[in-house]
Amino acid sequence: MFWTLELASHLEDAPWPATKDELIDYAIRSGAPLEVVENLQELEDEGEMYEGVEDIWPDYPTQEDFFFNEDEY
């Protein structure tokens, strides 16, 4: 399983919090690439709820990861 920004971006608008099955269903219905569905299927399913993309891909970059001054814009 590997994630890229492009693949993870297909889950940004998912109905969080969600279970593994709900995320797979969302990915299929929203027309996400097959790689997204395959990555979700590889997650360990312990019946847990995922709160966001960061729970699935801990290295997902957040707003804090970008070095720009928001006050300048």
Tab-separated table of C-alpha atoms in Angstrom:
chain	number	residue	atom	x	y	z
A	1	MET	CA	0.000	0.000	0.000
A	2	PHE	CA	1.331	3.418	-0.908
A	3	TRP	CA	-0.270	6.831	-0.908
A	4	THR	CA	0.461	9.920	-2.937
A	5	LEU	CA	-1.009	13.386	-2.538
A	6	GLU	CA	-3.109	12.796	-5.625
A	7	LEU	CA	-4.539	9.510	-4.316
A	8	ALA	CA	-5.178	10.853	-0.815
A	9	SER	CA	-6.889	13.957	-2.208
A	10	HIS	CA	-9.758	11.746	-3.393
A	11	LEU	CA	-10.635	11.127	0.268
A	12	GLU	CA	-10.523	14.731	1.495
A	13	ASP	CA	-14.286	15.168	1.091
A	14	ALA	CA	-15.182	11.754	2.498
A	15	PRO	CA	-17.821	11.665	5.253
A	16	TRP	CA	-15.482	11.647	8.270
A	17	PRO	CA	-15.505	9.894	10.696
A	18	ALA	CA	-15.937	6.698	8.710
A	19	THR	CA	-15.231	2.988	8.869
A	20	LYS	CA	-13.107	1.114	6.354
A	21	ASP	CA	-16.216	-0.162	4.531
A	22	GLU	CA	-17.752	3.314	4.382
A	23	LEU	CA	-14.544	4.734	2.909
A	24	ILE	CA	-14.377	1.985	0.288
A	25	ASP	CA	-18.016	2.646	-0.623
A	26	TYR	CA	-17.332	6.396	-0.841
A	27	ALA	CA	-14.255	5.867	-3.028
A	28	ILE	CA	-16.198	3.670	-5.449
A	29	ARG	CA	-19.206	6.007	-5.618
A	30	SER	CA	-17.049	9.115	-6.085
A	31	GLY	CA	-15.096	7.566	-8.964
A	32	ALA	CA	-11.726	7.475	-7.197
A	33	PRO	CA	-8.944	5.594	-8.994
A	34	LEU	CA	-8.692	1.855	-8.409
A	35	GLU	CA	-5.463	2.398	-6.444
A	36	VAL	CA	-7.424	4.285	-3.749
A	37	VAL	CA	-9.894	1.418	-3.353
A	38	GLU	CA	-7.061	-1.136	-3.253
A	39	ASN	CA	-5.199	0.872	-0.605
A	40	LEU	CA	-8.334	1.079	1.523
A	41	GLN	CA	-8.924	-2.657	1.180
A	42	GLU	CA	-5.407	-3.292	2.523
A	43	LEU	CA	-6.146	-1.443	5.780
A	44	GLU	CA	-6.444	-3.625	8.847
A	45	ASP	CA	-10.116	-3.753	9.729
A	46	GLU	CA	-10.616	-3.735	13.453
A	47	GLY	CA	-13.972	-1.995	13.249
A	48	GLU	CA	-12.396	1.323	14.132
A	49	MET	CA	-13.535	4.710	12.934
A	50	TYR	CA	-11.116	6.840	10.969
A	51	GLU	CA	-11.304	10.557	11.784
A	52	GLY	CA	-9.476	11.815	8.694
A	53	VAL	CA	-6.915	11.120	6.003
A	54	GLU	CA	-4.187	11.463	8.653
A	55	ASP	CA	-5.465	8.284	10.355
A	56	ILE	CA	-4.996	6.341	7.137
A	57	TRP	CA	-1.767	7.995	5.990
A	58	PRO	CA	0.074	9.475	9.004
A	59	ASP	CA	2.530	11.330	6.746
A	60	TYR	CA	-0.263	13.216	4.964
A	61	PRO	CA	0.928	16.832	4.739
A	62	THR	CA	-1.123	19.375	6.629
A	63	GLN	CA	-1.299	23.142	6.354
A	64	GLU	CA	1.500	23.349	8.945
A	65	ASP	CA	3.866	21.472	6.628
A	66	PHE	CA	4.025	24.305	4.111
A	67	PHE	CA	6.375	27.178	4.781
A	68	PHE	CA	4.538	30.300	3.727
A	69	ASN	CA	3.248	33.216	5.675
A	70	GLU	CA	-0.535	33.366	5.398
A	71	ASP	CA	-0.511	37.004	6.521
A	72	GLU	CA	1.160	37.970	3.254
A	73	TYR	CA	-1.776	36.758	1.185
